[in-house]
Amino acid sequence: MTTLHFFEHSLRFFNVSKTVPLTKEIFSVLRAGGIVMVLQIIGLGLAFLSQIFFARWMGVHEYGVYTYVLAWAILFSVPAAAGLPLTSIRYIADGLVHANFDAVTGIVKWSVWLTISIGIVITATATGIIYGLNIGYDLAYPIQLSIAFAIVPLLALLRVQSGIFRGFGWPAWAHLPDPVLRNFFLICIFFLVWAQGMTLTAQLALVITVGVFVVLNALQMVIYRQNVPSAVLHATPSYEPRKWLKTSLPLLLVAGFQVIVERTDLIMLGMLQDTQDVSVYFACSRVANLILIVLTAFSVLSASKIAALFSVKKLHELQIFVMSLLRWIFWPSLGVGMFLIIFGTQILSLFGDAFVTGYDILLLLIACQFINAIVGPVLLLLNMTGQERQSAKVFAWSCLLNIVLNGLLIPKFSAIGAAIATGITIVFWNIWLVIIVKKQLGIVCFPFNPFVNPLGKSQ
């Protein structure tokens, strides 16, 4: 039995391919998913190890400061990216399908330069505000915050270039610089600093992080030049900024609201509680995020495929593709979740004895992330099919709900309150997104639904 037949029979077993055989196109995505999966495992493994090492080498306080100010940098990197990571995927995939290479070259160059420009403006403005506030209010960690904001344009550009790679169908190259090489470089450099007997403060760690992001962006540019098709490289760029902005701005709102939802707990913990709470909570969130390894891998490689199928209106094939992904994501995610529940205390002890107290937080966050895994790439499906305004509306309300819940629960329950607020918000947005996908596209985003056949029609 060939590998292709094995996947076909496997999917038939899970009721994905009763009436339509598994196409070579879908199999190629699953095979590519194996490559991305390996990179995801390596990247998440390195990310996980890096947080363990950083917590031990820096200590609870400095580690808390480092993660707190980085959360601000990650938050502001979203407006710097301006919704362009997903916009570039969509229009590059569409341009390649229709052999419109001038438009592909145009969206690539326009995305890169717009991101750099916005990022520099945000960094300069934020730095001025930080030092202005520090004069009158004795702002906490002004130097660390200023260094962190230097990361904003670099992180935004890294994400945009990753989106460009995904649009071209290069999932492996999209994942190699970040998270694999980023965490590898940080671990190596931090270890050298620690081995030399130097004190690894949050300030020094941030300076090193800035340098690593510079190197990674340069590497991405080299990768692009070496892999881009000649027809695209030598095409005369055509620009449609009005059209692209019409797509990117709603996506910016979606990404902005999403990162606010994801980082509100950490930022508000840092503002309302001490840095030890931030350290423990962040460590728990990193452990719980391991559940998303399969979802993240398949979402990354499937984005361009979803955009391509929708651009030629192959909705039946898109339903089959989505149901296939959902069922391949579910079981590994369940296995990872059970493993983390059983060995959660031992895993947290790797960060240090002070982190074991976060096991209850870990359990709540595991439940949150498993809910994300169950519905699969539902948000990606909306964003890649022109429904980004619907996504923006969902996350606007989710953002408001999350801020209110964190404001109410953190003062009373500290980190546990942040985890509860996150869980309620995740349930809220996922239910709403699933309903929208079914209503707008007729596609069911749930792995096991006996009332829907593989083509998405009610039985």
Coordinates of C-alpha atoms in Angstrom, one line a residue:
M1 CA 0.0 0.0 0.0
T2 CA 1.4 3.4 -1.0
T3 CA 1.6 6.3 1.4
L4 CA -1.1 8.1 -0.6
H5 CA -3.5 5.1 -0.2
F6 CA -2.7 4.9 3.5
F7 CA -3.8 8.5 4.0
E8 CA -6.9 7.9 1.9
H9 CA -8.0 4.9 3.9
S10 CA -7.2 6.6 7.2
L11 CA -9.4 9.6 6.3
R12 CA -12.2 7.2 5.1
F13 CA -12.0 5.7 8.6
F14 CA -12.7 9.1 10.1
N15 CA -15.6 9.7 7.7
V16 CA -13.7 12.4 5.7
S17 CA -13.6 10.8 2.3
K18 CA -16.7 8.7 1.9
T19 CA -17.7 10.0 -1.5
V20 CA -14.7 11.8 -2.8
P21 CA -11.2 10.1 -2.8
L22 CA -8.3 11.9 -1.3
T23 CA -6.7 14.0 -4.0
K24 CA -3.0 14.3 -4.6
E25 CA -3.4 18.0 -3.8
I26 CA -4.7 17.3 -0.3
F27 CA -2.1 14.7 0.3
S28 CA 0.6 17.1 -0.8
V29 CA -0.6 19.4 1.9
L30 CA -0.5 16.6 4.5
R31 CA 3.0 15.7 3.4
A32 CA 4.1 19.3 3.6
G33 CA 2.4 19.3 7.0
G34 CA 4.9 16.6 8.1
I35 CA 7.8 19.0 7.3
V36 CA 6.1 21.9 9.1
M37 CA 5.2 19.6 12.0
V38 CA 8.9 18.7 12.4
L39 CA 9.9 22.4 12.4
Q40 CA 7.0 23.1 14.8
I41 CA 8.1 20.4 17.2
I42 CA 11.7 21.6 17.0
G43 CA 10.7 25.3 17.3
L44 CA 8.3 24.7 20.2
G45 CA 10.8 22.4 21.9
L46 CA 13.5 25.1 21.7
A47 CA 11.0 27.7 22.8
F48 CA 10.0 25.6 25.8
L49 CA 13.6 24.9 26.7
S50 CA 14.5 28.6 26.2
Q51 CA 11.9 29.6 28.8
I52 CA 13.1 27.0 31.3
F53 CA 16.7 28.2 30.8
F54 CA 15.8 31.9 30.9
A55 CA 13.8 31.4 34.1
R56 CA 16.7 29.7 35.8
W57 CA 19.5 31.9 34.4
M58 CA 17.6 35.2 35.0
G59 CA 15.7 34.5 38.2
V60 CA 12.0 34.9 38.8
H61 CA 12.1 38.8 39.0
E62 CA 14.2 39.5 35.9
Y63 CA 12.4 36.8 34.0
G64 CA 9.1 38.5 34.9
V65 CA 10.4 41.9 33.7
Y66 CA 11.7 40.4 30.5
T67 CA 8.4 38.6 29.6
Y68 CA 6.3 41.7 30.7
V69 CA 8.1 44.2 28.5
L70 CA 8.2 41.7 25.6
A71 CA 4.4 41.5 25.8
W72 CA 4.2 45.2 25.1
A73 CA 6.5 44.8 22.1
I74 CA 4.4 41.9 20.7
L75 CA 1.3 44.0 21.2
F76 CA 2.6 47.0 19.2
S77 CA 4.1 44.8 16.5
V78 CA 0.6 44.1 15.3
P79 CA -0.2 47.6 14.1
A80 CA 3.3 47.8 12.7
A81 CA 2.5 44.7 10.5
A82 CA -0.8 46.4 9.5
G83 CA -2.6 43.1 8.7
L84 CA -0.1 42.4 5.9
P85 CA 1.0 38.9 6.9
L86 CA -2.4 37.5 6.0
T87 CA -3.1 40.0 3.2
S88 CA 0.2 39.0 1.5
I89 CA -0.7 35.3 1.7
R90 CA -4.1 35.9 0.1
Y91 CA -3.0 38.1 -2.8
I92 CA 0.3 36.3 -3.5
A93 CA -1.7 33.0 -3.7
D94 CA -4.3 34.6 -5.9
G95 CA -1.6 36.2 -8.2
L96 CA 0.3 32.9 -8.6
V97 CA -3.0 31.1 -9.5
H98 CA -3.8 33.6 -12.2
A99 CA -0.1 34.2 -13.3
N100 CA -0.3 37.9 -12.4
F101 CA 3.4 38.2 -11.4
D102 CA 3.4 42.0 -11.5
A103 CA 0.8 42.1 -8.8
V104 CA 2.8 39.5 -6.7
T105 CA 5.9 41.6 -6.9
G106 CA 4.0 44.7 -6.0
I107 CA 2.3 43.3 -2.9
V108 CA 5.7 41.9 -1.7
K109 CA 7.6 45.2 -2.0
W110 CA 4.7 47.3 -0.7
S111 CA 4.2 45.1 2.3
V112 CA 7.9 45.2 3.3
W113 CA 8.3 48.9 3.0
L114 CA 5.0 49.8 4.7
T115 CA 5.8 47.6 7.6
I116 CA 9.3 49.1 8.1
S117 CA 7.9 52.6 7.9
I118 CA 5.1 52.0 10.4
G119 CA 7.3 50.1 12.8
I120 CA 9.9 52.9 12.9
V121 CA 7.2 55.5 13.6
I122 CA 5.7 53.4 16.4
T123 CA 9.2 52.8 18.0
A124 CA 10.1 56.5 17.9
T125 CA 6.7 57.6 19.3
A126 CA 6.7 55.0 22.0
T127 CA 10.2 55.8 23.1
G128 CA 9.4 59.5 23.4
I129 CA 6.2 58.8 25.4
I130 CA 8.1 56.4 27.8
Y131 CA 10.7 59.0 28.6
G132 CA 8.1 61.8 28.8
L133 CA 6.1 59.8 31.3
N134 CA 9.2 58.7 33.3
I135 CA 10.0 62.4 34.0
G136 CA 6.8 63.0 35.9
Y137 CA 5.6 59.6 37.0
D138 CA 8.7 57.5 37.7
L139 CA 7.5 54.9 35.1
A140 CA 8.5 51.2 35.9
Y141 CA 11.2 49.7 33.7
P142 CA 11.7 52.7 31.3
I143 CA 15.0 51.4 29.9
Q144 CA 13.7 47.9 29.4
L145 CA 10.6 49.1 27.7
S146 CA 12.6 51.4 25.3
I147 CA 14.7 48.5 24.3
A148 CA 11.7 46.2 23.8
F149 CA 10.1 48.8 21.5
A150 CA 13.1 48.5 19.2
I151 CA 11.9 45.0 18.6
V152 CA 8.6 46.2 17.2
P153 CA 9.6 46.9 13.5
L154 CA 11.8 43.8 13.5
L155 CA 9.2 41.5 14.8
A156 CA 6.5 43.0 12.4
L157 CA 8.8 42.6 9.4
L158 CA 9.6 39.0 10.4
R159 CA 5.9 38.2 10.5
V160 CA 5.2 39.9 7.1
Q161 CA 8.1 38.1 5.4
S162 CA 6.8 34.8 6.9
G163 CA 3.4 35.6 5.4
I164 CA 5.0 36.2 2.1
F165 CA 6.8 32.8 2.3
R166 CA 3.4 31.2 3.1
G167 CA 1.8 32.9 0.1
F168 CA 4.4 31.4 -2.1
G169 CA 3.8 27.9 -0.6
W170 CA 7.1 27.7 1.3
P171 CA 5.9 26.6 4.8
A172 CA 9.3 25.2 5.8
W173 CA 11.1 28.5 5.0
A174 CA 8.3 30.4 6.8
H175 CA 9.0 28.5 10.0
L176 CA 12.7 28.1 10.0
P177 CA 13.7 31.6 11.1
D178 CA 11.0 31.9 13.7
P179 CA 10.5 30.0 15.9
V180 CA 13.4 27.5 15.2
L181 CA 16.4 29.8 14.7
R182 CA 15.2 32.5 16.9
N183 CA 15.1 30.3 20.0
F184 CA 18.2 28.4 19.0
F185 CA 20.2 31.7 18.8
L186 CA 18.8 33.1 22.0
I187 CA 19.6 29.9 23.9
C188 CA 23.1 29.8 22.6
I189 CA 23.9 33.4 23.3
F190 CA 22.2 33.5 26.7
F191 CA 24.1 30.4 27.7
L192 CA 27.4 32.0 26.7
V193 CA 26.6 35.0 28.8
W194 CA 25.6 32.9 31.8
A195 CA 28.6 30.6 31.3
Q196 CA 31.0 33.6 31.5
G197 CA 29.6 34.4 34.9
M198 CA 27.8 37.5 33.8
T199 CA 24.5 38.5 35.3
L200 CA 21.8 37.9 32.7
T201 CA 19.5 40.8 33.4
A202 CA 16.3 41.6 31.6
Q203 CA 18.0 44.6 30.0
L204 CA 20.9 42.6 28.6
A205 CA 18.5 39.8 27.4
L206 CA 16.5 42.4 25.5
V207 CA 19.6 43.8 23.8
I208 CA 20.5 40.3 22.7
T209 CA 17.0 39.7 21.5
V210 CA 17.1 42.8 19.3
G211 CA 20.3 41.6 17.7
V212 CA 18.9 38.2 17.0
F213 CA 15.8 39.7 15.3
V214 CA 18.1 41.8 13.0
V215 CA 20.0 38.7 11.9
L216 CA 16.7 36.7 11.3
N217 CA 15.3 39.5 9.1
A218 CA 18.5 39.6 7.0
L219 CA 18.3 35.8 6.7
Q220 CA 14.7 36.0 5.5
M221 CA 15.7 38.4 2.8
V222 CA 18.4 36.1 1.5
I223 CA 16.0 33.1 1.5
Y224 CA 13.5 35.1 -0.5
R225 CA 16.0 36.1 -3.2
Q226 CA 17.2 32.5 -3.5
N227 CA 13.8 30.9 -3.8
V228 CA 11.5 33.4 -5.5
P229 CA 10.5 32.3 -9.1
S230 CA 12.3 34.2 -11.8
A231 CA 9.1 35.4 -13.3
V232 CA 8.2 37.2 -10.1
L233 CA 11.7 38.4 -9.4
H234 CA 12.0 40.2 -12.8
A235 CA 8.4 41.3 -13.0
T236 CA 7.5 45.0 -13.0
P237 CA 5.6 45.6 -9.8
S238 CA 2.1 46.9 -10.1
Y239 CA 0.6 48.4 -7.0
E240 CA -3.0 48.5 -5.8
P241 CA -2.7 50.0 -2.3
R242 CA -6.3 51.0 -2.0
K243 CA -7.4 47.4 -2.7
W244 CA -4.8 45.9 -0.4
L245 CA -5.6 48.3 2.4
K246 CA -9.2 47.5 2.1
T247 CA -8.3 43.9 2.9
S248 CA -5.4 44.6 5.4
L249 CA -7.2 47.1 7.7
P250 CA -9.9 44.6 8.8
L251 CA -7.2 42.0 9.2
L252 CA -5.2 44.5 11.2
L253 CA -8.2 44.9 13.5
V254 CA -8.6 41.1 13.8
A255 CA -4.9 40.6 14.5
G256 CA -4.9 43.6 16.9
F257 CA -7.9 42.4 18.9
Q258 CA -6.5 38.9 18.9
V259 CA -3.1 39.8 20.3
I260 CA -4.8 42.1 22.9
V261 CA -6.9 39.1 23.9
E262 CA -3.8 36.9 24.1
R263 CA -1.7 39.4 25.9
T264 CA -4.1 41.3 28.1
D265 CA -3.8 38.7 30.9
L266 CA 0.0 39.0 31.0
I267 CA 0.1 42.8 30.7
M268 CA -2.7 43.4 33.3
L269 CA -1.0 40.9 35.6
G270 CA 2.2 43.0 35.3
M271 CA 0.3 46.2 36.0
L272 CA -1.8 44.9 38.9
Q273 CA 0.4 42.2 40.5
D274 CA 4.1 41.6 41.0
T275 CA 6.6 40.1 38.5
Q276 CA 6.5 36.7 40.1
D277 CA 2.9 36.3 39.2
V278 CA 3.8 37.2 35.6
S279 CA 6.7 34.7 35.6
V280 CA 4.5 31.8 36.8
Y281 CA 1.6 32.6 34.5
F282 CA 3.8 33.0 31.5
A283 CA 5.5 29.7 32.2
C284 CA 2.1 28.0 32.5
S285 CA 0.9 29.5 29.2
R286 CA 4.0 28.3 27.4
V287 CA 3.4 24.8 28.6
A288 CA -0.3 24.9 27.7
N289 CA 0.5 26.2 24.2
L290 CA 2.1 22.9 23.4
I291 CA -1.4 21.6 22.7
L292 CA -1.5 24.0 19.6
I293 CA 1.5 22.5 17.9
V294 CA -0.6 20.5 15.4
L295 CA -3.1 23.3 14.8
T296 CA -0.4 25.8 14.2
A297 CA 1.5 23.6 11.8
F298 CA -1.5 22.8 9.6
S299 CA -2.8 26.4 9.8
V300 CA 0.5 27.7 8.5
L301 CA 0.7 25.4 5.5
S302 CA -3.0 25.5 4.7
A303 CA -3.5 29.3 4.5
S304 CA -2.4 29.6 0.9
K305 CA -4.3 26.4 0.0
I306 CA -7.5 27.8 1.5
A307 CA -7.1 31.1 -0.4
A308 CA -6.4 29.3 -3.6
L309 CA -9.4 27.0 -3.4
F310 CA -11.7 29.9 -2.5
S311 CA -10.3 32.1 -5.3
V312 CA -11.6 29.5 -7.9
K313 CA -14.8 28.9 -5.9
K314 CA -14.1 25.2 -5.2
L315 CA -16.2 25.2 -2.0
H316 CA -16.9 21.4 -2.1
E317 CA -13.1 20.8 -2.1
L318 CA -12.6 23.4 0.6
Q319 CA -15.1 21.6 2.9
I320 CA -13.3 18.3 2.4
F321 CA -10.0 20.0 3.0
V322 CA -11.2 21.6 6.2
M323 CA -12.8 18.5 7.6
S324 CA -9.6 16.5 6.9
L325 CA -7.6 19.1 8.8
L326 CA -10.0 19.1 11.7
R327 CA -9.8 15.4 12.3
W328 CA -6.0 15.2 11.9
I329 CA -5.7 18.1 14.4
F330 CA -8.0 16.7 17.1
W331 CA -6.4 13.4 18.2
P332 CA -2.8 14.6 18.5
S333 CA -4.0 17.7 20.4
L334 CA -6.0 15.5 22.8
G335 CA -2.9 13.3 23.4
V336 CA -0.7 16.3 24.1
G337 CA -3.3 17.7 26.5
M338 CA -3.6 14.5 28.5
F339 CA 0.2 14.3 28.8
L340 CA 0.4 17.8 30.1
I341 CA -2.3 17.2 32.7
I342 CA -0.6 14.0 34.0
F343 CA 2.9 15.4 34.1
G344 CA 2.1 19.1 34.6
T345 CA 3.7 19.4 38.0
Q346 CA 7.0 17.8 36.9
I347 CA 7.1 20.0 33.8
L348 CA 6.6 23.2 35.8
S349 CA 9.3 22.2 38.2
L350 CA 11.8 22.4 35.3
F351 CA 11.4 26.2 35.4
G352 CA 12.1 26.2 39.2
D353 CA 10.5 25.3 42.5
A354 CA 8.5 28.6 42.5
F355 CA 6.7 27.7 39.4
V356 CA 5.1 24.5 40.7
T357 CA 2.4 26.6 42.4
G358 CA 1.0 27.3 39.0
Y359 CA -0.4 23.8 38.3
D360 CA -4.0 25.0 38.8
I361 CA -3.4 27.8 36.3
L362 CA -1.9 25.3 33.9
L363 CA -5.0 23.1 34.0
L364 CA -7.3 26.0 33.2
L365 CA -5.0 27.1 30.3
I366 CA -4.8 23.5 28.9
A367 CA -8.7 23.5 28.7
C368 CA -8.6 26.8 27.0
Q369 CA -6.1 25.7 24.3
F370 CA -7.9 22.4 23.7
I371 CA -11.0 24.4 22.8
N372 CA -9.0 26.2 20.2
A373 CA -7.7 22.9 18.8
I374 CA -11.2 21.4 18.5
V375 CA -12.5 24.0 16.1
G376 CA -9.3 24.1 14.1
P377 CA -8.3 26.9 11.8
V378 CA -11.8 28.6 11.9
L379 CA -10.3 32.1 12.1
L380 CA -7.9 31.5 9.3
L381 CA -10.8 30.2 7.1
L382 CA -12.7 33.4 7.6
N383 CA -9.7 35.6 6.9
M384 CA -8.7 33.8 3.8
T385 CA -12.2 33.9 2.3
G386 CA -12.9 37.6 2.5
Q387 CA -14.8 37.5 5.8
E388 CA -12.2 39.4 7.7
R389 CA -14.7 42.1 8.8
Q390 CA -16.8 39.4 10.5
S391 CA -13.6 38.3 12.3
A392 CA -12.9 41.8 13.4
K393 CA -16.3 42.2 14.9
V394 CA -16.0 39.0 16.9
F395 CA -12.6 39.9 18.2
A396 CA -13.6 43.5 19.0
W397 CA -16.3 42.1 21.4
S398 CA -13.9 39.4 22.7
C399 CA -11.3 42.0 23.4
L400 CA -13.7 44.1 25.4
L401 CA -15.0 41.1 27.3
N402 CA -11.4 39.9 28.1
I403 CA -10.3 43.3 29.4
V404 CA -13.4 43.6 31.6
L405 CA -13.0 40.1 32.9
N406 CA -9.3 40.5 33.7
G407 CA -10.0 43.8 35.4
L408 CA -12.6 42.1 37.6
L409 CA -10.9 38.8 38.3
I410 CA -7.1 39.6 38.6
P411 CA -7.4 41.9 41.6
K412 CA -9.5 39.2 43.4
F413 CA -7.8 35.9 42.2
S414 CA -4.5 37.1 40.7
A415 CA -3.2 34.7 38.0
I416 CA -6.1 32.2 38.5
G417 CA -8.4 35.1 37.6
A418 CA -6.4 35.8 34.4
A419 CA -6.7 32.2 33.4
I420 CA -10.5 32.1 34.0
A421 CA -10.9 35.3 32.0
T422 CA -8.9 33.8 29.1
G423 CA -11.0 30.6 29.2
I424 CA -14.4 32.4 29.1
T425 CA -13.2 34.6 26.2
I426 CA -11.8 31.7 24.1
V427 CA -15.2 29.8 24.4
F428 CA -17.0 33.0 23.5
W429 CA -15.1 33.8 20.3
N430 CA -14.8 30.2 19.1
I431 CA -18.5 29.6 19.3
W432 CA -19.3 32.8 17.5
L433 CA -16.7 32.1 14.7
V434 CA -18.0 28.6 14.1
I435 CA -21.5 30.0 13.7
I436 CA -20.3 32.6 11.2
V437 CA -18.4 30.1 9.1
K438 CA -21.4 27.9 8.8
K439 CA -23.7 30.8 8.0
Q440 CA -21.4 32.6 5.5
L441 CA -19.6 29.7 3.8
G442 CA -21.8 26.6 4.6
I443 CA -18.7 24.9 6.1
V444 CA -18.8 23.0 9.4
C445 CA -15.8 23.6 11.6
F446 CA -16.1 20.7 14.1
P447 CA -14.3 17.4 13.8
F448 CA -17.1 15.0 14.6
N449 CA -20.6 16.0 13.4
P450 CA -22.9 13.0 12.4
F451 CA -25.4 15.4 10.7
V452 CA -22.9 16.6 8.1
N453 CA -21.3 14.6 5.3
P454 CA -17.9 15.4 3.9
L455 CA -19.3 17.9 1.4
G456 CA -20.8 19.9 4.2
K457 CA -24.5 19.2 3.3
S458 CA -26.9 18.2 6.0
Q459 CA -27.9 14.6 6.0

